[in-house]
Coordinates of C-alpha atoms in Angstrom, one line a residue:
M1 CA 181.3 69.8 86.7
E2 CA 178.8 67.4 88.2
R3 CA 178.0 69.9 91.0
N4 CA 177.3 72.6 88.4
Q5 CA 175.0 70.3 86.5
F6 CA 173.2 69.4 89.8
L7 CA 172.7 73.1 90.6
L8 CA 171.5 73.8 87.1
F9 CA 169.0 70.9 87.5
L10 CA 167.7 72.3 90.8
S11 CA 167.4 75.8 89.3
F12 CA 165.4 74.4 86.4
L13 CA 163.2 72.3 88.7
F14 CA 162.3 75.2 91.0
S15 CA 161.6 77.5 88.0
T16 CA 159.3 74.9 86.5
I17 CA 157.4 74.4 89.8
A18 CA 157.1 78.2 90.3
T19 CA 155.7 78.6 86.8
I20 CA 153.2 75.8 87.3
L21 CA 152.1 77.2 90.6
G22 CA 151.7 80.7 89.1
I23 CA 149.6 79.4 86.2
A24 CA 147.5 77.3 88.6
I25 CA 146.9 80.2 90.9
L26 CA 145.7 82.3 88.0
F27 CA 143.3 79.6 86.8
S28 CA 142.1 79.1 90.4
G29 CA 141.3 82.8 90.6
S30 CA 139.2 82.5 87.4
S31 CA 137.2 79.6 88.9
L32 CA 135.4 81.8 91.5
A33 CA 132.2 81.8 89.4
R34 CA 131.7 78.1 89.8
Y35 CA 129.1 77.2 92.5
S36 CA 127.9 73.9 93.8
S37 CA 124.9 73.1 96.0
G38 CA 125.7 73.1 99.7
T39 CA 122.5 71.0 100.3
G40 CA 123.4 68.0 98.3
G41 CA 122.1 69.1 94.9
S42 CA 123.8 69.3 91.5
L43 CA 126.0 71.9 90.1
F44 CA 124.5 75.4 90.1
Q45 CA 122.5 76.3 87.0
A46 CA 120.8 79.6 86.3
S47 CA 117.4 77.9 85.9
E48 CA 117.5 76.6 89.5
I49 CA 116.1 78.7 92.4
G50 CA 118.4 79.1 95.4
A51 CA 120.6 81.3 97.5
V52 CA 124.3 81.9 97.5
V53 CA 126.8 81.7 100.3
I54 CA 129.4 84.5 100.3
P55 CA 132.2 84.4 102.9
I56 CA 133.8 87.6 104.2
V57 CA 137.1 86.4 105.7
G58 CA 140.1 88.2 107.2
E59 CA 141.1 91.7 106.5
I60 CA 138.7 93.8 104.3
H61 CA 140.4 95.9 101.7
S62 CA 140.1 97.4 98.2
G63 CA 141.1 95.3 95.2
E64 CA 140.8 91.6 94.8
S65 CA 140.4 88.9 97.5
T66 CA 143.5 87.0 98.5
F67 CA 143.9 83.6 100.1
D68 CA 143.2 85.0 103.6
S69 CA 141.5 88.3 103.0
T70 CA 138.5 89.9 101.4
G71 CA 138.8 92.3 98.5
A72 CA 135.9 94.7 97.8
D73 CA 136.3 94.4 94.0
T74 CA 135.8 90.6 94.2
I75 CA 132.8 90.9 96.5
L76 CA 131.2 93.7 94.4
R77 CA 131.6 91.7 91.2
Q78 CA 129.9 88.6 92.8
L79 CA 127.1 90.7 94.2
R80 CA 126.4 92.5 90.9
D81 CA 126.4 89.2 89.0
L82 CA 123.9 87.8 91.5
E83 CA 121.7 90.9 91.1
E84 CA 121.1 90.0 87.5
D85 CA 120.0 86.5 88.3
G86 CA 116.3 86.3 89.1
N87 CA 116.6 82.8 90.4
I88 CA 118.9 83.7 93.2
K89 CA 116.5 84.8 95.9
G90 CA 118.9 85.4 98.8
I91 CA 122.4 85.6 100.1
L92 CA 124.0 84.0 103.2
L93 CA 126.9 86.1 104.3
E94 CA 129.3 84.2 106.6
I95 CA 131.5 86.8 108.3
N96 CA 134.8 86.0 110.1
S97 CA 136.6 89.3 110.0
P98 CA 138.1 91.9 112.4
G99 CA 137.6 94.7 110.0
G100 CA 139.6 96.6 107.3
T101 CA 139.8 99.8 105.4
V102 CA 137.0 102.3 105.5
A103 CA 136.3 102.7 101.8
A104 CA 136.2 98.9 101.1
S105 CA 133.8 98.3 104.0
Q106 CA 131.6 101.2 102.8
E107 CA 131.5 99.9 99.2
I108 CA 130.4 96.5 100.2
F109 CA 127.9 97.9 102.7
N110 CA 126.3 100.2 100.0
E111 CA 126.1 97.4 97.5
L112 CA 124.4 95.1 100.0
L113 CA 122.0 97.8 101.0
H114 CA 121.1 98.3 97.3
L115 CA 120.8 94.5 96.7
R116 CA 118.5 94.2 99.8
K117 CA 115.8 95.8 97.7
T118 CA 115.5 92.7 95.5
K119 CA 117.3 89.9 97.5
K120 CA 117.0 88.7 101.1
I121 CA 120.3 88.8 103.0
V122 CA 121.1 87.0 106.2
V123 CA 124.4 87.1 108.1
S124 CA 126.0 84.3 110.1
M125 CA 128.8 85.6 112.3
K126 CA 131.7 83.3 113.1
D127 CA 134.6 83.9 115.6
V128 CA 134.9 87.7 114.8
A129 CA 132.6 90.1 113.0
A130 CA 133.9 93.4 114.3
S131 CA 134.3 96.9 113.1
G132 CA 134.4 96.7 109.3
G133 CA 133.0 93.2 109.6
Y134 CA 130.0 94.5 111.6
Y135 CA 129.7 97.5 109.2
I136 CA 129.0 95.0 106.4
A137 CA 126.7 92.8 108.5
S138 CA 124.5 95.8 109.3
A139 CA 123.4 96.0 105.7
S140 CA 121.6 92.6 106.0
D141 CA 118.0 91.8 106.8
Y142 CA 118.9 89.6 109.7
I143 CA 122.0 88.8 111.8
F144 CA 122.9 85.7 113.7
A145 CA 125.9 85.4 116.0
E146 CA 127.2 82.6 118.2
N147 CA 127.3 83.3 122.0
G148 CA 131.1 83.4 121.7
T149 CA 131.3 85.6 118.6
I150 CA 133.2 88.9 119.1
T151 CA 131.4 91.8 117.4
G152 CA 130.7 95.5 117.6
S153 CA 133.8 97.7 117.7
I154 CA 132.0 100.5 115.9
G155 CA 134.9 103.0 115.7
V156 CA 137.7 104.3 113.5
I157 CA 141.4 104.4 114.1
S158 CA 144.2 106.2 112.1
F159 CA 147.8 105.6 112.9
A160 CA 151.4 106.2 111.8
P161 CA 154.6 104.9 113.5
N162 CA 156.9 107.5 115.1
V163 CA 160.6 106.6 115.3
K164 CA 161.9 110.1 116.0
G165 CA 163.0 109.3 119.6
L166 CA 164.9 106.2 118.3
L167 CA 166.6 108.2 115.6
D168 CA 167.5 111.0 118.0
R169 CA 169.1 108.5 120.4
Y170 CA 171.5 107.3 117.7
G171 CA 172.0 110.7 116.1
V172 CA 170.3 109.9 112.9
G173 CA 168.5 112.7 111.0
V174 CA 166.1 112.6 108.1
R175 CA 165.9 115.4 105.6
T176 CA 162.4 115.9 104.0
Y177 CA 161.8 117.8 100.8
K178 CA 158.1 118.7 100.2
A179 CA 155.8 121.0 98.3
G180 CA 152.8 121.5 100.4
K181 CA 152.7 122.3 104.1
Y182 CA 151.0 119.1 105.2
K183 CA 152.4 116.7 102.7
D184 CA 154.4 114.9 105.4
M185 CA 151.7 115.0 108.0
Y186 CA 152.0 111.3 108.7
S187 CA 155.8 111.2 108.6
P188 CA 157.3 108.7 111.1
F189 CA 160.4 110.9 111.5
R190 CA 158.8 113.9 113.4
D191 CA 156.1 114.7 115.9
S192 CA 152.8 116.0 114.5
T193 CA 151.8 119.6 115.2
N194 CA 148.6 120.6 117.1
E195 CA 147.1 121.8 113.8
E196 CA 147.8 118.5 112.2
D197 CA 146.3 116.6 115.1
D198 CA 143.1 118.7 114.7
M199 CA 142.9 117.9 111.0
I200 CA 143.3 114.1 111.7
G201 CA 140.7 114.3 114.4
K202 CA 138.2 115.9 112.1
Q203 CA 138.9 113.3 109.5
L204 CA 138.3 110.6 112.1
Q205 CA 135.1 112.2 113.4
D206 CA 133.7 112.5 109.9
T207 CA 134.3 108.9 109.1
Y208 CA 133.1 107.8 112.5
R209 CA 129.9 109.7 112.1
K210 CA 129.3 108.1 108.7
F211 CA 129.9 104.7 110.2
V212 CA 127.4 105.2 113.0
E213 CA 124.8 106.7 110.5
D214 CA 125.2 103.8 108.1
V215 CA 124.8 101.2 110.9
A216 CA 121.7 103.0 112.1
K217 CA 120.3 103.0 108.6
G218 CA 121.1 99.4 107.9
R219 CA 119.7 98.2 111.3
N220 CA 116.6 100.6 111.1
K221 CA 117.7 102.1 114.4
T222 CA 118.1 105.7 115.5
V223 CA 121.6 107.3 115.3
K224 CA 121.4 108.0 119.1
S225 CA 120.8 104.3 119.9
I226 CA 123.8 103.2 117.9
E227 CA 126.0 106.0 119.3
E228 CA 125.4 104.6 122.8
L229 CA 126.7 101.2 121.7
A230 CA 129.6 102.5 119.6
E231 CA 132.8 104.2 120.7
G232 CA 134.8 101.1 119.8
K233 CA 133.1 98.9 122.4
I234 CA 133.2 95.2 121.7
Y235 CA 130.5 92.6 122.6
S236 CA 130.1 88.9 122.8
G237 CA 127.4 87.5 120.6
E238 CA 125.1 87.1 123.6
D239 CA 125.7 90.7 124.7
A240 CA 125.2 92.0 121.2
F241 CA 121.9 90.2 121.1
R242 CA 120.8 91.8 124.4
N243 CA 121.7 95.2 122.9
K244 CA 120.0 94.4 119.6
L245 CA 123.2 94.7 117.5
V246 CA 122.3 91.2 116.2
D247 CA 118.9 89.6 115.9
D248 CA 119.4 86.1 117.2
I249 CA 121.8 83.5 118.5
G250 CA 122.8 80.8 116.1
G251 CA 125.0 79.6 113.3
R252 CA 124.6 78.4 109.7
R253 CA 121.7 76.1 110.4
E254 CA 119.6 78.8 111.9
A255 CA 120.7 81.4 109.3
H256 CA 119.8 79.0 106.5
K257 CA 116.4 78.4 108.1
K258 CA 115.7 82.1 108.5
L259 CA 116.9 82.9 104.9
S260 CA 114.5 80.2 103.5
E261 CA 111.7 81.8 105.5
L262 CA 112.5 85.4 104.3
C263 CA 112.7 84.1 100.7
Q264 CA 109.2 82.4 101.2
Y265 CA 110.7 79.1 100.1
E266 CA 108.9 76.0 101.2
G267 CA 111.5 73.9 103.1
E268 CA 115.1 74.8 103.0
I269 CA 116.2 76.9 100.0
P270 CA 119.2 75.3 98.2
L271 CA 122.5 77.0 99.1
F272 CA 125.2 77.4 96.4
E273 CA 128.8 77.8 97.4
Q274 CA 132.0 78.4 95.5
E275 CA 133.5 75.0 94.5
Y276 CA 137.2 74.3 94.6
S277 CA 138.7 71.1 93.2
P278 CA 141.2 69.2 95.4
F279 CA 144.0 70.6 93.2
E280 CA 142.8 74.2 93.7
R281 CA 142.6 73.6 97.5
M282 CA 146.2 72.5 97.5
I283 CA 147.2 75.5 95.4
R284 CA 145.4 77.9 97.8
S285 CA 147.0 76.2 100.8
L286 CA 150.5 76.5 99.2
G287 CA 149.7 80.1 98.2
V288 CA 149.2 81.0 101.9
K289 CA 152.7 79.6 102.7
F290 CA 154.5 81.0 99.7
L291 CA 152.7 84.4 99.4
G292 CA 151.5 85.1 102.9
E293 CA 154.7 86.3 104.5
G294 CA 155.6 88.5 101.5
S295 CA 152.1 89.9 101.5
Q296 CA 152.3 90.9 105.1
T297 CA 155.7 92.5 104.5
A298 CA 154.3 94.5 101.6
K299 CA 151.5 95.7 103.8
I300 CA 153.8 96.8 106.6
R301 CA 156.0 98.6 104.1
S302 CA 153.0 100.4 102.6
L303 CA 151.9 101.3 106.1
L304 CA 155.3 102.9 106.9
Q305 CA 155.2 104.9 103.7
S306 CA 151.7 106.3 103.6
Q307 CA 148.7 107.4 105.5
V308 CA 146.5 104.5 106.7
L309 CA 142.9 104.9 107.7
V310 CA 141.3 101.7 108.9
I311 CA 138.3 100.4 110.7
L312 CA 139.7 97.8 113.1
P313 CA 139.0 96.7 116.7
A314 CA 142.1 98.0 118.5
S315 CA 140.9 96.5 121.8
L316 CA 141.2 92.9 120.5
G317 CA 144.9 92.9 121.2
K318 CA 145.7 91.9 117.6
L319 CA 146.0 94.3 114.7
M320 CA 145.3 93.1 111.2
L321 CA 147.2 95.3 108.7

């Protein structure tokens, strides 16, 4: 009897904690509009002139940002809100991302290119700003990288697992019912045909060409000059500077100074950043532990079930799904 009561108590306790965490996470997601001055000033107000710091972290994908990734919908909403604010003169993008999906990277690139008509945009690259991360960076007015930053990787990769050999070895067969000759083109249970390989190759080439053209447009370079630096090649920050993929070597301090200069602000323009309370930081930290593993599992399951077309630096030795 006592044992049952104890188990009931534990069940109630865990349910209560889970409910509180869920509510807190929802509220923390709604607090993204709060900004504070990164230069020692007061809370951000619409009447105060300044610039906003927007981080691009982890995998870039469609939908909302998570604890360790960047969602295009979240970034687009922030950028469009800033577009309406005449007192926000610039944006400091801090990029630490190996890339992500094609459409999400393109959406953010296009929005930044549009915003560049009225705001000044400077990028500060961190550890990695490659592939989709570089795609986004190329829409800015000026790019800083550290000497040790990994960047470039202008290329596209499409993949699907193939377990046919493993299944054949153990005598396991998979029956497929489809309406449409190419509906199972990315099936992991059979080899692709030459015709399907040609179709996938054309899809990749179309996307790759658009990637190169957009980078050339954003960087005010010729398509030919970007093609010579593309093909998935990766560069250190120093090498990227020599090849004019970035404009200078430096970090936040240098990027902040350049942004102030471009905004024609005397001194250093105030920087506003998203503000999280200590409780929100704790919730976000717990969220990574509680939700991270399940999130990765869901991504892998999605990968196995459908076509995936991503912009990722395959040569980095680590694939972010």
